[in-house]
Amino acid sequence: MRFPDRLRFAAAALALALPLAASAGAEDVRNQVIAQQKERHPSLAPSDLAAGSAAFDPERQAEAERNRPAPGAAEAIEAGKRIWTRKFGKGKSLAGCFPNGGRRIATAYPQYDPRVKRLVTLETAINQCLKTHGQPLLEAADPQTMGAVLAYVRSLAVAQKISVRAGSAAAEQRFEEGRRLYYTRMGQQNYSCASCHLGHSGNFFGNAAVPSPVGTATQWPWLREGRPVTLQMRIRECLDRMGAAPFPAGSDELAHLDYFLTYLSNGLAIRPNAWRP
Amino acid sequence: MRRSLRILAAAAALASAAAWAQSPSASGRDIFLRADKGNCIACHQVPEGAGPAVRANMGPRLDAARLKGWDRARLRALLDDPMRANPDTVMPPYGRHRLLDAGEIERVIDYLHALP
């Protein structure tokens, strides 16, 4: 009778472990994802995975190197700098809303703000500043304005390590919401982000290798055909490809996904304004 | 008389356009390849001559050897909803989510059964 007892014990342990895994804290989830990706790609470190498709594809890697610096990056950064430093009365500017004029701030976003009880992404923080000063807000999905500003602000944090926090129950809850969305099947194609990017990272969809979620948050905005594409813009493109109605630009859902993905890249240096085809 | 002919010609052209839009004659190969249809080629490689050479490997390479034992009923069930057999699959539920209609699924099966 010992064998069935052992089976029952194993079944009970498994039943306990599964819900725990589903509600594990942000740091546990991050470690689990990194371990799972390490198992899939034993020769690649998290910092290698940050290259996206190129991490798995020497041809794409060579193409990326030929396009470094990315065409259009300098122009986008310059356009963003103009918006960032433009004075909107009484000597105020976007630069004045952030410590050190915005230098080395980008890697701390998204962050949970207990005063407004919401996640604040870099996009949100920029628009909060504009709102405070009675200025028109930037459209989160617009590469020419928000994309350019983010190209500039993130260029001020090149090589800084991502350090987003989940130090409170409320922040953990937002992380968990991002995780839940990431693992939820959506749209006509019935994909979840996880079903492709976790289970098939490194495999080819068409002629492009599927990027790992680890490191995804390090290189945005990506420059595609000279235009900056932010992480949230890219998530919306992915949702569209999945046959799902993309979450609205600037929505809480995108903020939660942004938070989840950025947390997975904690400790990795950012290299924004990288070329993408 | 001339006016009637023009109306008839216009009606015929409209009917033809409508029929084309519904693309009742899209071949199984077209459906397999087209991004707005099955887009199966995004995940599966097929033998030379049966479709373009791609690096896709999300799903297995499909050829006669791989499809041995896959009769019409089994393929139909898979294409309708692959999650019934494998809840973790990334293959879309072509029938259940109405990505393809029943006729299109049958033509994809014809194409798959003709693979060398």
Short mmCIF file of C-alpha atoms in Angstrom, two decimals:
data_model
loop_
_atom_site.label_atom_id
_atom_site.label_comp_id
_atom_site.label_asym_id
_atom_site.label_seq_id
_atom_site.Cartn_x
_atom_site.Cartn_y
_atom_site.Cartn_z
CA MET A 1 0.00 0.00 0.00
CA ARG A 2 2.98 2.32 0.18
CA PHE A 3 3.04 2.91 -3.56
CA PRO A 4 -0.52 4.30 -3.85
CA ASP A 5 0.17 6.44 -0.77
CA ARG A 6 3.18 7.87 -2.50
CA LEU A 7 1.09 8.54 -5.59
CA ARG A 8 -1.53 10.30 -3.51
CA PHE A 9 1.20 12.37 -1.84
CA ALA A 10 2.68 13.32 -5.20
CA ALA A 11 -0.74 14.25 -6.55
CA ALA A 12 -1.46 16.38 -3.48
CA ALA A 13 1.93 18.08 -3.76
CA LEU A 14 1.33 18.80 -7.44
CA ALA A 15 -2.14 20.17 -6.74
CA LEU A 16 -0.63 22.52 -4.18
CA ALA A 17 2.30 23.52 -6.35
CA LEU A 18 0.24 24.50 -9.41
CA PRO A 19 -1.84 27.25 -7.79
CA LEU A 20 1.30 28.47 -6.02
CA ALA A 21 3.11 28.75 -9.34
CA ALA A 22 0.17 30.65 -10.77
CA SER A 23 0.18 33.19 -7.94
CA ALA A 24 3.93 33.33 -7.30
CA GLY A 25 5.48 36.74 -6.66
CA ALA A 26 7.09 38.81 -9.38
CA GLU A 27 10.62 37.71 -8.50
CA ASP A 28 9.65 34.02 -8.47
CA VAL A 29 7.92 34.35 -11.84
CA ARG A 30 10.94 36.14 -13.29
CA ASN A 31 13.27 33.40 -12.05
CA GLN A 32 10.95 30.70 -13.43
CA VAL A 33 10.84 32.34 -16.87
CA ILE A 34 14.61 32.83 -16.96
CA ALA A 35 15.14 29.20 -15.93
CA GLN A 36 12.68 27.97 -18.58
CA GLN A 37 14.43 30.02 -21.26
CA LYS A 38 17.83 28.83 -20.04
CA GLU A 39 16.63 25.27 -20.45
CA ARG A 40 15.49 26.02 -24.03
CA HIS A 41 18.67 27.93 -24.90
CA PRO A 42 21.49 26.67 -22.67
CA SER A 43 24.21 28.52 -24.58
CA LEU A 44 22.50 31.92 -24.38
CA ALA A 45 22.61 34.29 -21.41
CA PRO A 46 19.70 36.67 -20.70
CA SER A 47 21.80 39.50 -22.15
CA ASP A 48 22.14 37.53 -25.41
CA LEU A 49 18.37 37.03 -25.58
CA ALA A 50 17.96 40.82 -25.54
CA ALA A 51 18.95 40.83 -29.23
CA GLY A 52 15.48 39.48 -30.06
CA SER A 53 15.27 37.37 -33.23
CA ALA A 54 18.95 38.03 -33.91
CA ALA A 55 19.86 35.98 -30.81
CA PHE A 56 18.80 32.86 -32.73
CA ASP A 57 19.62 33.85 -36.29
CA PRO A 58 23.15 34.67 -37.49
CA GLU A 59 21.75 36.18 -40.72
CA ARG A 60 19.55 38.57 -38.73
CA GLN A 61 22.49 39.30 -36.43
CA ALA A 62 24.67 40.28 -39.41
CA GLU A 63 21.89 42.45 -40.78
CA ALA A 64 21.50 44.15 -37.40
CA GLU A 65 25.21 44.86 -37.27
CA ARG A 66 25.12 46.38 -40.76
CA ASN A 67 22.30 48.63 -39.52
CA ARG A 68 24.05 49.92 -36.43
CA PRO A 69 23.36 52.75 -35.72
CA ALA A 70 19.83 52.20 -36.93
CA PRO A 71 18.80 54.39 -39.88
CA GLY A 72 16.54 57.14 -38.60
CA ALA A 73 17.67 56.79 -34.98
CA ALA A 74 19.63 60.06 -34.88
CA GLU A 75 16.71 61.95 -36.45
CA ALA A 76 14.18 60.42 -34.04
CA ILE A 77 16.37 61.22 -31.03
CA GLU A 78 16.84 64.79 -32.24
CA ALA A 79 13.10 65.24 -32.81
CA GLY A 80 12.45 63.84 -29.34
CA LYS A 81 15.00 66.18 -27.80
CA ARG A 82 13.23 69.17 -29.37
CA ILE A 83 9.91 68.11 -27.82
CA TRP A 84 11.61 67.30 -24.50
CA THR A 85 13.33 70.66 -24.16
CA ARG A 86 10.61 72.87 -25.67
CA LYS A 87 9.60 75.53 -23.15
CA PHE A 88 5.88 75.69 -22.62
CA GLY A 89 5.69 78.84 -20.59
CA LYS A 90 7.16 80.05 -17.30
CA GLY A 91 10.39 78.30 -18.29
CA LYS A 92 8.87 74.86 -17.84
CA SER A 93 9.54 71.92 -20.14
CA LEU A 94 9.24 68.13 -20.10
CA ALA A 95 12.88 68.03 -19.05
CA GLY A 96 12.01 70.08 -15.97
CA CYS A 97 9.45 67.55 -14.77
CA PHE A 98 12.04 64.80 -14.23
CA PRO A 99 15.16 64.51 -12.08
CA ASN A 100 18.43 65.35 -13.86
CA GLY A 101 16.49 66.55 -16.89
CA GLY A 102 15.46 62.93 -17.53
CA ARG A 103 18.93 61.39 -17.51
CA ARG A 104 18.97 57.75 -16.35
CA ILE A 105 15.31 57.70 -15.41
CA ALA A 106 13.97 55.41 -18.13
CA THR A 107 15.07 52.14 -16.55
CA ALA A 108 12.87 52.70 -13.48
CA TYR A 109 9.60 52.63 -15.46
CA PRO A 110 6.90 51.33 -15.28
CA GLN A 111 6.43 51.97 -11.57
CA TYR A 112 3.42 51.72 -9.29
CA ASP A 113 2.27 55.04 -7.91
CA PRO A 114 0.33 54.55 -4.66
CA ARG A 115 -1.05 58.11 -4.79
CA VAL A 116 -3.00 57.47 -7.99
CA LYS A 117 -3.18 53.69 -7.38
CA ARG A 118 -2.03 53.00 -10.94
CA LEU A 119 0.98 51.90 -12.87
CA VAL A 120 2.87 54.81 -14.34
CA THR A 121 4.66 54.02 -17.57
CA LEU A 122 7.16 56.41 -19.09
CA GLU A 123 4.40 57.44 -21.51
CA THR A 124 2.04 58.14 -18.59
CA ALA A 125 4.67 60.14 -16.71
CA ILE A 126 5.33 62.30 -19.78
CA ASN A 127 1.63 63.00 -20.26
CA GLN A 128 1.16 63.69 -16.52
CA CYS A 129 3.79 66.43 -16.86
CA LEU A 130 2.09 67.89 -19.93
CA LYS A 131 -1.29 67.78 -18.21
CA THR A 132 0.09 69.53 -15.14
CA HIS A 133 1.28 72.37 -17.35
CA GLY A 134 -1.89 72.62 -19.41
CA GLN A 135 -0.27 71.23 -22.55
CA PRO A 136 -1.86 68.91 -25.12
CA LEU A 137 -1.05 65.28 -24.38
CA LEU A 138 1.03 63.12 -26.69
CA GLU A 139 -0.69 60.20 -28.39
CA ALA A 140 0.95 57.04 -27.06
CA ALA A 141 0.71 55.32 -30.44
CA ASP A 142 2.29 58.16 -32.44
CA PRO A 143 5.88 57.45 -33.51
CA GLN A 144 6.51 61.08 -34.51
CA THR A 145 5.83 62.53 -31.06
CA MET A 146 5.66 59.98 -28.22
CA GLY A 147 7.91 57.57 -30.14
CA ALA A 148 10.50 60.28 -30.71
CA VAL A 149 10.39 61.52 -27.11
CA LEU A 150 10.90 57.98 -25.85
CA ALA A 151 13.75 57.47 -28.31
CA TYR A 152 15.42 60.50 -26.74
CA VAL A 153 14.69 59.80 -23.06
CA ARG A 154 15.75 56.19 -23.35
CA SER A 155 18.92 57.29 -25.15
CA LEU A 156 19.73 59.21 -21.94
CA ALA A 157 19.85 55.88 -20.11
CA VAL A 158 21.90 53.78 -22.52
CA ALA A 159 23.74 50.95 -20.71
CA GLN A 160 21.78 51.56 -17.50
CA LYS A 161 20.31 48.41 -16.04
CA ILE A 162 16.56 47.98 -15.86
CA SER A 163 15.41 48.21 -12.27
CA VAL A 164 11.65 48.19 -11.96
CA ARG A 165 10.25 47.31 -8.56
CA ALA A 166 7.33 45.32 -7.25
CA GLY A 167 7.77 46.18 -3.61
CA SER A 168 4.14 46.30 -2.51
CA ALA A 169 1.05 44.13 -2.66
CA ALA A 170 -0.55 46.59 -5.07
CA ALA A 171 2.46 46.50 -7.41
CA GLU A 172 2.53 42.69 -7.25
CA GLN A 173 -1.14 42.70 -8.20
CA ARG A 174 -0.36 44.77 -11.34
CA PHE A 175 2.50 42.43 -12.20
CA GLU A 176 0.16 39.46 -11.79
CA GLU A 177 -2.36 41.14 -14.08
CA GLY A 178 0.36 41.58 -16.71
CA ARG A 179 1.36 37.94 -16.30
CA ARG A 180 -2.25 36.83 -16.63
CA LEU A 181 -2.69 38.81 -19.85
CA TYR A 182 0.57 37.43 -21.21
CA TYR A 183 -0.62 33.86 -20.69
CA THR A 184 -4.21 34.39 -21.92
CA ARG A 185 -5.18 33.09 -25.34
CA MET A 186 -6.77 35.86 -27.37
CA GLY A 187 -8.18 36.59 -30.77
CA GLN A 188 -9.15 34.54 -33.76
CA GLN A 189 -5.78 32.81 -33.96
CA ASN A 190 -6.13 31.70 -30.33
CA TYR A 191 -2.53 32.52 -29.45
CA SER A 192 -1.30 33.85 -26.15
CA CYS A 193 1.91 35.85 -25.98
CA ALA A 194 3.36 33.01 -23.91
CA SER A 195 2.39 30.22 -26.29
CA CYS A 196 4.73 31.66 -28.92
CA HIS A 197 7.36 33.64 -27.01
CA LEU A 198 7.90 31.21 -24.14
CA GLY A 199 7.17 27.84 -25.71
CA HIS A 200 8.61 28.59 -29.15
CA SER A 201 11.28 31.24 -28.62
CA GLY A 202 14.03 30.63 -31.13
CA ASN A 203 11.72 28.74 -33.51
CA PHE A 204 10.87 30.32 -36.82
CA PHE A 205 7.46 31.81 -37.61
CA GLY A 206 7.74 32.30 -41.36
CA ASN A 207 11.31 33.45 -41.81
CA ALA A 208 11.70 35.22 -38.47
CA ALA A 209 12.86 33.66 -35.22
CA VAL A 210 10.45 34.22 -32.32
CA PRO A 211 12.11 36.44 -29.66
CA SER A 212 12.31 35.39 -26.02
CA PRO A 213 10.43 37.57 -23.50
CA VAL A 214 13.66 37.84 -21.52
CA GLY A 215 15.39 41.02 -22.67
CA THR A 216 12.47 42.18 -24.82
CA ALA A 217 12.25 45.42 -22.85
CA THR A 218 15.88 46.42 -23.40
CA GLN A 219 16.07 47.62 -27.00
CA TRP A 220 12.92 49.60 -27.58
CA PRO A 221 12.08 51.86 -29.21
CA TRP A 222 13.09 49.84 -32.23
CA LEU A 223 13.69 51.72 -35.45
CA ARG A 224 11.69 50.21 -38.26
CA GLU A 225 11.95 51.99 -41.61
CA GLY A 226 13.30 54.96 -39.69
CA ARG A 227 10.32 55.21 -37.31
CA PRO A 228 10.49 54.50 -33.58
CA VAL A 229 8.30 51.61 -32.41
CA THR A 230 7.75 51.49 -28.66
CA LEU A 231 7.16 48.33 -26.62
CA GLN A 232 3.48 49.16 -26.30
CA MET A 233 3.17 49.84 -30.04
CA ARG A 234 4.81 46.47 -30.69
CA ILE A 235 2.44 44.66 -28.34
CA ARG A 236 -0.49 46.21 -30.20
CA GLU A 237 0.94 45.00 -33.52
CA CYS A 238 1.29 41.51 -32.06
CA LEU A 239 -2.33 41.53 -30.82
CA ASP A 240 -3.47 42.58 -34.26
CA ARG A 241 -1.53 39.69 -35.79
CA MET A 242 -3.22 37.36 -33.28
CA GLY A 243 -6.60 38.45 -34.64
CA ALA A 244 -7.40 40.26 -31.40
CA ALA A 245 -8.57 43.85 -31.07
CA PRO A 246 -5.47 45.60 -29.70
CA PHE A 247 -5.83 47.18 -26.27
CA PRO A 248 -6.14 50.96 -26.69
CA ALA A 249 -2.90 52.93 -26.76
CA GLY A 250 -2.11 54.11 -23.24
CA SER A 251 -4.52 51.59 -21.65
CA ASP A 252 -4.01 49.91 -18.28
CA GLU A 253 -3.79 46.52 -20.05
CA LEU A 254 -0.78 47.67 -22.08
CA ALA A 255 0.75 49.17 -18.94
CA HIS A 256 0.38 45.82 -17.15
CA LEU A 257 1.98 43.92 -20.04
CA ASP A 258 4.74 46.53 -20.24
CA TYR A 259 5.35 46.13 -16.49
CA PHE A 260 5.42 42.33 -16.68
CA LEU A 261 7.85 42.28 -19.62
CA THR A 262 10.08 45.01 -18.21
CA TYR A 263 10.28 43.24 -14.86
CA LEU A 264 11.47 40.10 -16.67
CA SER A 265 14.37 42.19 -18.02
CA ASN A 266 15.43 43.54 -14.63
CA GLY A 267 19.20 43.74 -14.34
CA LEU A 268 19.76 43.91 -18.11
CA ALA A 269 21.30 47.01 -19.69
CA ILE A 270 19.13 48.91 -22.13
CA ARG A 271 20.29 49.47 -25.73
CA PRO A 272 17.40 51.49 -27.19
CA ASN A 273 16.94 52.62 -30.77
CA ALA A 274 18.00 49.33 -32.27
CA TRP A 275 17.20 48.47 -35.87
CA ARG A 276 14.40 46.08 -36.71
CA PRO A 277 13.16 45.03 -40.16
CA MET B 1 -31.95 47.43 -76.07
CA ARG B 2 -28.41 48.77 -75.75
CA ARG B 3 -29.24 50.01 -72.21
CA SER B 4 -30.55 46.57 -71.23
CA LEU B 5 -27.35 44.99 -72.47
CA ARG B 6 -25.28 47.42 -70.43
CA ILE B 7 -27.32 46.63 -67.31
CA LEU B 8 -26.93 42.91 -67.94
CA ALA B 9 -23.17 43.30 -68.43
CA ALA B 10 -22.87 45.33 -65.24
CA ALA B 11 -24.89 42.75 -63.30
CA ALA B 12 -22.70 39.95 -64.65
CA ALA B 13 -19.56 41.87 -63.68
CA LEU B 14 -20.91 42.45 -60.17
CA ALA B 15 -21.84 38.80 -59.77
CA SER B 16 -18.40 37.79 -60.96
CA ALA B 17 -16.70 40.20 -58.53
CA ALA B 18 -18.84 38.93 -55.65
CA ALA B 19 -18.00 35.35 -56.52
CA TRP B 20 -14.30 36.19 -56.68
CA ALA B 21 -14.47 38.00 -53.34
CA GLN B 22 -15.87 34.87 -51.73
CA SER B 23 -13.06 33.00 -53.53
CA PRO B 24 -14.91 29.71 -53.68
CA SER B 25 -12.21 28.38 -55.91
CA ALA B 26 -9.17 29.18 -53.73
CA SER B 27 -7.18 25.98 -53.94
CA GLY B 28 -6.02 24.06 -50.89
CA ARG B 29 -2.52 25.22 -51.72
CA ASP B 30 -3.63 28.87 -51.78
CA ILE B 31 -5.39 28.48 -48.46
CA PHE B 32 -2.32 26.79 -46.97
CA LEU B 33 -0.04 29.61 -48.14
CA ARG B 34 -2.10 32.79 -47.89
CA ALA B 35 -1.50 34.95 -44.82
CA ASP B 36 -5.16 36.00 -44.84
CA LYS B 37 -6.33 32.36 -44.95
CA GLY B 38 -4.62 29.39 -43.30
CA ASN B 39 -1.10 30.85 -43.29
CA CYS B 40 0.01 27.31 -42.46
CA ILE B 41 3.32 27.96 -44.22
CA ALA B 42 4.27 30.31 -41.36
CA CYS B 43 4.71 27.26 -39.14
CA HIS B 44 5.15 24.25 -41.44
CA GLN B 45 7.68 23.52 -44.16
CA VAL B 46 6.52 21.48 -47.16
CA PRO B 47 8.48 19.52 -49.79
CA GLU B 48 10.10 21.43 -52.65
CA GLY B 49 7.55 22.20 -55.34
CA ALA B 50 4.59 22.04 -52.97
CA GLY B 51 5.23 25.55 -51.65
CA PRO B 52 7.95 28.13 -51.08
CA ALA B 53 11.07 27.25 -49.11
CA VAL B 54 10.76 28.76 -45.63
CA ARG B 55 12.60 28.44 -42.34
CA ALA B 56 9.36 27.93 -40.42
CA ASN B 57 9.54 25.29 -37.71
CA MET B 58 6.87 26.12 -35.14
CA GLY B 59 5.11 22.97 -36.35
CA PRO B 60 6.46 19.80 -37.97
CA ARG B 61 7.50 19.59 -41.63
CA LEU B 62 4.55 18.18 -43.55
CA ASP B 63 5.05 15.51 -46.19
CA ALA B 64 3.57 12.15 -47.16
CA ALA B 65 5.59 10.27 -44.57
CA ARG B 66 4.58 12.59 -41.75
CA LEU B 67 0.92 12.44 -42.76
CA LYS B 68 0.76 8.65 -42.95
CA GLY B 69 -2.27 7.53 -40.94
CA TRP B 70 -3.88 10.96 -41.06
CA ASP B 71 -7.15 10.17 -42.82
CA ARG B 72 -9.69 12.86 -43.71
CA ALA B 73 -11.65 12.55 -40.47
CA ARG B 74 -8.56 12.88 -38.31
CA LEU B 75 -7.26 15.88 -40.27
CA ARG B 76 -10.71 17.49 -40.26
CA ALA B 77 -10.88 17.18 -36.47
CA LEU B 78 -7.37 18.61 -36.11
CA LEU B 79 -8.06 21.57 -38.38
CA ASP B 80 -11.38 22.24 -36.68
CA ASP B 81 -9.87 22.47 -33.19
CA PRO B 82 -6.37 21.18 -32.49
CA MET B 83 -6.74 22.00 -28.79
CA ARG B 84 -9.01 18.97 -28.36
CA ALA B 85 -5.98 16.75 -28.91
CA ASN B 86 -3.36 19.07 -27.45
CA PRO B 87 -4.45 21.88 -25.10
CA ASP B 88 -1.01 23.51 -25.33
CA THR B 89 -0.85 23.71 -29.11
CA VAL B 90 -0.19 27.02 -30.90
CA MET B 91 -2.09 25.82 -33.98
CA PRO B 92 -5.18 27.98 -34.56
CA PRO B 93 -8.67 26.37 -34.35
CA TYR B 94 -9.47 26.95 -38.02
CA GLY B 95 -12.99 25.58 -37.87
CA ARG B 96 -14.04 26.51 -34.35
CA HIS B 97 -12.88 30.12 -34.78
CA ARG B 98 -14.19 30.29 -38.36
CA LEU B 99 -10.82 31.12 -39.84
CA LEU B 100 -11.70 28.68 -42.63
CA ASP B 101 -15.08 27.37 -43.72
CA ALA B 102 -15.86 23.68 -44.11
CA GLY B 103 -15.15 23.72 -47.85
CA GLU B 104 -11.78 25.41 -47.35
CA ILE B 105 -10.82 22.85 -44.71
CA GLU B 106 -11.67 20.06 -47.16
CA ARG B 107 -9.46 21.65 -49.83
CA VAL B 108 -6.57 21.97 -47.37
CA ILE B 109 -6.99 18.26 -46.63
CA ASP B 110 -6.86 17.56 -50.40
CA TYR B 111 -3.62 19.54 -50.58
CA LEU B 112 -2.10 17.77 -47.59
CA HIS B 113 -3.01 14.34 -48.98
CA ALA B 114 -1.35 15.23 -52.28
CA LEU B 115 1.99 16.16 -50.66
CA PRO B 116 4.87 13.98 -51.85
#
